[in-house]
PDB file of C-alpha atoms in Angstrom:
ATOM      1  CA  GLU A   1     -80.554  46.399 -25.765  1.00  0.00           C
ATOM      2  CA  LEU A   2     -80.085  42.620 -25.614  1.00  0.00           C
ATOM      3  CA  ALA A   3     -79.382  42.854 -21.895  1.00  0.00           C
ATOM      4  CA  THR A   4     -82.947  44.067 -21.321  1.00  0.00           C
ATOM      5  CA  LEU A   5     -84.483  40.878 -22.767  1.00  0.00           C
ATOM      6  CA  SER A   6     -85.254  37.791 -20.744  1.00  0.00           C
ATOM      7  CA  PRO A   7     -82.678  35.027 -21.319  1.00  0.00           C
ATOM      8  CA  LYS A   8     -85.349  32.814 -22.917  1.00  0.00           C
ATOM      9  CA  LEU A   9     -86.413  35.484 -25.428  1.00  0.00           C
ATOM     10  CA  ARG A  10     -82.812  36.484 -26.138  1.00  0.00           C
ATOM     11  CA  ASP A  11     -81.863  32.865 -26.879  1.00  0.00           C
ATOM     12  CA  ALA A  12     -84.870  32.395 -29.140  1.00  0.00           C
ATOM     13  CA  ILE A  13     -83.989  35.524 -31.132  1.00  0.00           C
ATOM     14  CA  LEU A  14     -80.216  35.118 -31.295  1.00  0.00           C
ATOM     15  CA  PHE A  15     -79.688  31.406 -31.274  1.00  0.00           C
ATOM     16  CA  ASP A  16     -82.941  30.080 -32.793  1.00  0.00           C
ATOM     17  CA  ASN A  17     -83.252  27.371 -30.116  1.00  0.00           C
ATOM     18  CA  SER A  18     -79.852  25.903 -31.020  1.00  0.00           C
ATOM     19  CA  SER A  19     -78.851  26.523 -27.414  1.00  0.00           C
ATOM     20  CA  HIS A  20     -80.963  23.524 -26.443  1.00  0.00           C
ATOM     21  CA  ALA A  21     -79.845  21.124 -29.219  1.00  0.00           C
ATOM     22  CA  PRO A  22     -78.021  18.131 -27.688  1.00  0.00           C
ATOM     23  CA  GLN A  23     -75.258  18.093 -30.325  1.00  0.00           C
ATOM     24  CA  TYR A  24     -74.065  21.601 -29.481  1.00  0.00           C
ATOM     25  CA  GLY A  25     -72.164  23.111 -26.641  1.00  0.00           C
ATOM     26  CA  SER A  26     -72.479  26.863 -26.186  1.00  0.00           C
ATOM     27  CA  ILE A  27     -72.600  29.479 -28.904  1.00  0.00           C
ATOM     28  CA  LEU A  28     -70.514  32.418 -27.710  1.00  0.00           C
ATOM     29  CA  VAL A  29     -69.896  36.034 -28.637  1.00  0.00           C
ATOM     30  CA  ILE A  30     -66.555  37.184 -27.218  1.00  0.00           C
ATOM     31  CA  ASP A  31     -65.283  40.768 -27.330  1.00  0.00           C
ATOM     32  CA  GLU A  32     -61.847  42.039 -28.448  1.00  0.00           C
ATOM     33  CA  LYS A  33     -60.427  41.592 -24.946  1.00  0.00           C
ATOM     34  CA  GLY A  34     -61.519  37.957 -24.772  1.00  0.00           C
ATOM     35  CA  ARG A  35     -64.452  38.577 -22.424  1.00  0.00           C
ATOM     36  CA  LEU A  36     -67.745  36.747 -22.896  1.00  0.00           C
ATOM     37  CA  LYS A  37     -70.504  39.086 -24.069  1.00  0.00           C
ATOM     38  CA  LEU A  38     -73.258  36.596 -24.982  1.00  0.00           C
ATOM     39  CA  SER A  39     -73.735  32.883 -24.497  1.00  0.00           C
ATOM     40  CA  SER A  40     -76.472  30.550 -25.688  1.00  0.00           C
ATOM     41  CA  THR A  41     -76.361  28.825 -22.318  1.00  0.00           C
ATOM     42  CA  ALA A  42     -76.170  30.161 -18.784  1.00  0.00           C
ATOM     43  CA  ARG A  43     -73.187  27.979 -17.878  1.00  0.00           C
ATOM     44  CA  LEU A  44     -70.611  30.782 -17.910  1.00  0.00           C
ATOM     45  CA  PRO A  45     -71.001  34.262 -16.444  1.00  0.00           C
ATOM     46  CA  PRO A  46     -70.777  37.386 -18.632  1.00  0.00           C
ATOM     47  CA  GLY A  47     -67.183  38.615 -18.650  1.00  0.00           C
ATOM     48  CA  TYR A  48     -65.698  35.104 -18.472  1.00  0.00           C
ATOM     49  CA  ASP A  49     -62.156  35.316 -19.885  1.00  0.00           C
ATOM     50  CA  PHE A  50     -61.349  33.443 -23.111  1.00  0.00           C
ATOM     51  CA  SER A  51     -58.283  35.531 -24.008  1.00  0.00           C
ATOM     52  CA  ASP A  52     -55.929  32.582 -23.421  1.00  0.00           C
ATOM     53  CA  ARG A  53     -57.816  30.185 -25.710  1.00  0.00           C
ATOM     54  CA  ASP A  54     -56.267  29.299 -29.060  1.00  0.00           C
ATOM     55  CA  PHE A  55     -59.546  29.831 -30.905  1.00  0.00           C
ATOM     56  CA  PHE A  56     -59.560  33.444 -29.665  1.00  0.00           C
ATOM     57  CA  LYS A  57     -55.878  34.267 -30.158  1.00  0.00           C
ATOM     58  CA  ILE A  58     -55.688  32.925 -33.701  1.00  0.00           C
ATOM     59  CA  HIS A  59     -58.420  35.288 -34.919  1.00  0.00           C
ATOM     60  CA  ARG A  60     -56.994  38.277 -33.075  1.00  0.00           C
ATOM     61  CA  ASN A  61     -53.674  37.764 -34.856  1.00  0.00           C
ATOM     62  CA  ASN A  62     -54.960  36.645 -38.310  1.00  0.00           C
ATOM     63  CA  PRO A  63     -57.561  38.991 -39.815  1.00  0.00           C
ATOM     64  CA  ASP A  64     -57.991  36.946 -43.015  1.00  0.00           C
ATOM     65  CA  LEU A  65     -58.332  33.502 -41.444  1.00  0.00           C
ATOM     66  CA  GLY A  66     -62.046  32.868 -41.971  1.00  0.00           C
ATOM     67  CA  ILE A  67     -63.614  29.985 -40.044  1.00  0.00           C
ATOM     68  CA  LYS A  68     -61.315  28.036 -37.722  1.00  0.00           C
ATOM     69  CA  LEU A  69     -61.965  24.495 -36.508  1.00  0.00           C
ATOM     70  CA  THR A  70     -60.108  23.479 -33.337  1.00  0.00           C
ATOM     71  CA  ALA A  71     -58.755  20.174 -32.197  1.00  0.00           C
ATOM     72  CA  PRO A  72     -61.012  18.468 -29.631  1.00  0.00           C
ATOM     73  CA  TYR A  73     -60.801  19.730 -26.095  1.00  0.00           C
ATOM     74  CA  TYR A  74     -62.219  18.507 -22.808  1.00  0.00           C
ATOM     75  CA  GLN A  75     -62.326  21.736 -20.787  1.00  0.00           C
ATOM     76  CA  THR A  76     -66.088  21.493 -20.355  1.00  0.00           C
ATOM     77  CA  LEU A  77     -68.283  21.293 -17.298  1.00  0.00           C
ATOM     78  CA  ASP A  78     -69.623  17.883 -18.352  1.00  0.00           C
ATOM     79  CA  GLY A  79     -66.263  16.427 -19.493  1.00  0.00           C
ATOM     80  CA  ASP A  80     -67.532  15.882 -23.046  1.00  0.00           C
ATOM     81  CA  ALA A  81     -65.100  16.412 -25.944  1.00  0.00           C
ATOM     82  CA  LEU A  82     -65.940  19.463 -28.050  1.00  0.00           C
ATOM     83  CA  ILE A  83     -64.650  20.996 -31.247  1.00  0.00           C
ATOM     84  CA  VAL A  84     -65.020  24.742 -31.707  1.00  0.00           C
ATOM     85  CA  LEU A  85     -65.838  26.550 -34.936  1.00  0.00           C
ATOM     86  CA  SER A  86     -64.973  30.221 -34.660  1.00  0.00           C
ATOM     87  CA  ARG A  87     -64.942  33.307 -36.820  1.00  0.00           C
ATOM     88  CA  ARG A  88     -63.549  36.794 -36.369  1.00  0.00           C
ATOM     89  CA  ILE A  89     -65.762  39.869 -35.879  1.00  0.00           C
ATOM     90  CA  ASN A  90     -64.443  43.266 -37.017  1.00  0.00           C
ATOM     91  CA  HIS A  91     -65.323  46.809 -36.036  1.00  0.00           C
ATOM     92  CA  PRO A  92     -66.507  49.029 -38.937  1.00  0.00           C
ATOM     93  CA  ASP A  93     -62.917  50.252 -39.374  1.00  0.00           C
ATOM     94  CA  GLY A  94     -61.672  46.652 -39.830  1.00  0.00           C
ATOM     95  CA  SER A  95     -60.004  46.346 -36.426  1.00  0.00           C
ATOM     96  CA  PHE A  96     -60.537  43.271 -34.268  1.00  0.00           C
ATOM     97  CA  ALA A  97     -63.861  43.309 -32.382  1.00  0.00           C
ATOM     98  CA  GLY A  98     -63.844  39.725 -31.082  1.00  0.00           C
ATOM     99  CA  ILE A  99     -65.158  36.369 -32.257  1.00  0.00           C
ATOM    100  CA  VAL A 100     -68.251  34.245 -32.560  1.00  0.00           C
ATOM    101  CA  ALA A 101     -67.648  30.640 -31.551  1.00  0.00           C
ATOM    102  CA  GLY A 102     -69.822  27.563 -31.494  1.00  0.00           C
ATOM    103  CA  ALA A 103     -69.019  24.155 -30.073  1.00  0.00           C
ATOM    104  CA  ILE A 104     -70.069  20.769 -31.465  1.00  0.00           C
ATOM    105  CA  ARG A 105     -69.853  17.601 -29.430  1.00  0.00           C
ATOM    106  CA  VAL A 106     -67.397  15.061 -30.882  1.00  0.00           C
ATOM    107  CA  ARG A 107     -69.852  12.359 -29.874  1.00  0.00           C
ATOM    108  CA  TYR A 108     -72.367  13.858 -32.341  1.00  0.00           C
ATOM    109  CA  VAL A 109     -69.872  13.773 -35.239  1.00  0.00           C
ATOM    110  CA  GLU A 110     -69.129  10.127 -34.451  1.00  0.00           C
ATOM    111  CA  GLN A 111     -72.869   9.349 -34.485  1.00  0.00           C
ATOM    112  CA  LEU A 112     -73.101  10.884 -37.964  1.00  0.00           C
ATOM    113  CA  PHE A 113     -70.280   8.605 -39.114  1.00  0.00           C
ATOM    114  CA  HIS A 114     -72.151   5.541 -37.828  1.00  0.00           C
ATOM    115  CA  GLY A 115     -74.955   6.369 -40.248  1.00  0.00           C
ATOM    116  CA  ILE A 116     -72.638   5.759 -43.216  1.00  0.00           C
ATOM    117  CA  LYS A 117     -72.307   2.156 -44.359  1.00  0.00           C
ATOM    118  CA  ILE A 118     -68.657   1.191 -44.818  1.00  0.00           C
ATOM    119  CA  ASP A 119     -66.802  -2.102 -45.205  1.00  0.00           C
ATOM    120  CA  SER A 120     -65.536  -3.796 -42.059  1.00  0.00           C
ATOM    121  CA  ASP A 121     -61.901  -2.969 -42.847  1.00  0.00           C
ATOM    122  CA  SER A 122     -62.611   0.701 -43.663  1.00  0.00           C
ATOM    123  CA  TRP A 123     -63.046   3.779 -41.526  1.00  0.00           C
ATOM    124  CA  ILE A 124     -64.050   7.419 -41.679  1.00  0.00           C
ATOM    125  CA  THR A 125     -61.918  10.091 -40.056  1.00  0.00           C
ATOM    126  CA  LEU A 126     -62.396  13.822 -39.581  1.00  0.00           C
ATOM    127  CA  VAL A 127     -58.993  15.527 -39.481  1.00  0.00           C
ATOM    128  CA  THR A 128     -57.985  19.189 -39.228  1.00  0.00           C
ATOM    129  CA  THR A 129     -55.639  20.566 -41.866  1.00  0.00           C
ATOM    130  CA  ASP A 130     -52.770  20.368 -39.361  1.00  0.00           C
ATOM    131  CA  GLY A 131     -53.350  16.610 -38.974  1.00  0.00           C
ATOM    132  CA  THR A 132     -55.244  16.443 -35.671  1.00  0.00           C
ATOM    133  CA  MET A 133     -57.853  13.676 -35.559  1.00  0.00           C
ATOM    134  CA  ILE A 134     -61.225  15.003 -34.460  1.00  0.00           C
ATOM    135  CA  ALA A 135     -63.416  11.943 -34.837  1.00  0.00           C
ATOM    136  CA  ARG A 136     -63.200   8.431 -36.224  1.00  0.00           C
ATOM    137  CA  ALA A 137     -65.583   5.564 -36.922  1.00  0.00           C
ATOM    138  CA  PRO A 138     -65.155   2.946 -35.836  1.00  0.00           C
ATOM    139  CA  GLN A 139     -63.869   4.677 -32.750  1.00  0.00           C
ATOM    140  CA  ARG A 140     -60.587   3.610 -31.146  1.00  0.00           C
ATOM    141  CA  ASP A 141     -59.252   4.743 -27.779  1.00  0.00           C
ATOM    142  CA  GLY A 142     -56.612   7.415 -28.118  1.00  0.00           C
ATOM    143  CA  ASP A 143     -57.547   8.542 -31.638  1.00  0.00           C
ATOM    144  CA  VAL A 144     -59.402  11.757 -30.774  1.00  0.00           C
ATOM    145  CA  GLY A 145     -56.805  14.518 -30.582  1.00  0.00           C
ATOM    146  CA  ARG A 146     -53.988  12.357 -31.997  1.00  0.00           C
ATOM    147  CA  SER A 147     -51.774  13.912 -34.669  1.00  0.00           C
ATOM    148  CA  ILE A 148     -51.375  12.255 -38.052  1.00  0.00           C
ATOM    149  CA  LYS A 149     -49.481  15.152 -39.625  1.00  0.00           C
ATOM    150  CA  ARG A 150     -47.227  12.719 -41.537  1.00  0.00           C
ATOM    151  CA  ALA A 151     -50.212  11.136 -43.305  1.00  0.00           C
ATOM    152  CA  ALA A 152     -50.114  11.240 -47.110  1.00  0.00           C
ATOM    153  CA  ILE A 153     -53.608  12.679 -47.243  1.00  0.00           C
ATOM    154  CA  LEU A 154     -52.403  16.017 -45.881  1.00  0.00           C
ATOM    155  CA  ASP A 155     -49.900  16.395 -48.731  1.00  0.00           C
ATOM    156  CA  HIS A 156     -52.634  15.621 -51.248  1.00  0.00           C
ATOM    157  CA  PHE A 157     -55.018  18.089 -49.590  1.00  0.00           C
ATOM    158  CA  LEU A 158     -52.491  20.901 -50.088  1.00  0.00           C
ATOM    159  CA  ARG A 159     -52.546  20.251 -53.851  1.00  0.00           C
ATOM    160  CA  ALA A 160     -56.286  19.615 -54.278  1.00  0.00           C
ATOM    161  CA  ARG A 161     -59.204  20.073 -51.887  1.00  0.00           C
ATOM    162  CA  ALA A 162     -60.862  16.820 -53.029  1.00  0.00           C
ATOM    163  CA  GLY A 163     -59.647  13.605 -54.586  1.00  0.00           C
ATOM    164  CA  GLU A 164     -58.633  10.004 -54.169  1.00  0.00           C
ATOM    165  CA  PHE A 165     -55.317   8.189 -54.205  1.00  0.00           C
ATOM    166  CA  GLU A 166     -53.585   5.028 -52.991  1.00  0.00           C
ATOM    167  CA  ALA A 167     -50.780   5.079 -50.433  1.00  0.00           C
ATOM    168  CA  ALA A 168     -49.378   3.002 -47.586  1.00  0.00           C
ATOM    169  CA  GLY A 169     -51.005   3.470 -44.192  1.00  0.00           C
ATOM    170  CA  LEU A 170     -49.150   5.110 -41.314  1.00  0.00           C
ATOM    171  CA  GLN A 171     -49.050   1.956 -39.210  1.00  0.00           C
ATOM    172  CA  ASN A 172     -49.207  -0.638 -41.967  1.00  0.00           C
ATOM    173  CA  PRO A 173     -47.355  -0.604 -45.305  1.00  0.00           C
ATOM    174  CA  GLU A 174     -50.368  -2.206 -47.014  1.00  0.00           C
ATOM    175  CA  PRO A 175     -51.761   0.104 -49.740  1.00  0.00           C
ATOM    176  CA  ARG A 176     -54.965   1.882 -48.828  1.00  0.00           C
ATOM    177  CA  LEU A 177     -57.470   3.853 -50.862  1.00  0.00           C
ATOM    178  CA  TYR A 178     -57.921   7.392 -49.524  1.00  0.00           C
ATOM    179  CA  VAL A 179     -60.944   9.440 -50.587  1.00  0.00           C
ATOM    180  CA  TYR A 180     -61.314  13.003 -49.378  1.00  0.00           C
TER     181      TYR A 180
END
C-alpha cells in the first residue's frame, strides 16, 4: 500500500529523511527485472530500467555476495561522482527478488578524509577490493576511478583484513608504510 501514501510521508517512513541528506544520492528499491519500484527522490520515474547496471547484475548472478560497493560513476543528473552500496533481496523461496541500493557522493567521502590529520607526505585512499580508487586525500586529478590492482596492499588484504606493512610505492620505489 506504499503507492497510496503521499511521497513526503512515504519518504519519511521508508527513508527516515535520508532522501534529503546532501551526502547521499538516491536510495532505490529495484525489482528482479531491474525496474525501479521505490526511490527516495523523485528524480527517476517508477519502472526506470537498471537491468544493465553492474550493481544490479552482480547480485542477480551471485546470491551469496552480501553488500557490494561499486567504483565511482558519473551517470547522474548533476554530474557528481557517486559510489553505490547495494544488497540483494530474495523472495521467501530464496530466488532473486531485486536489490536495495544507496548512493554516496564521492565528494562527501573526501570531506571525511580532510577531517583526519595526516603528515604532508601521507595520504588516505579508499579502494575497492578489485583495486579501484574511490576517493583520496589529498585529492589528485585522475585518481578517482583509477585502478591500482597491482598495489601490494591488495595482496596483504587477501591474507588479513587489517594490518600494516612496508613496501615500495607503485610510482616510486621508496619504501612506504601501509596501514589498512
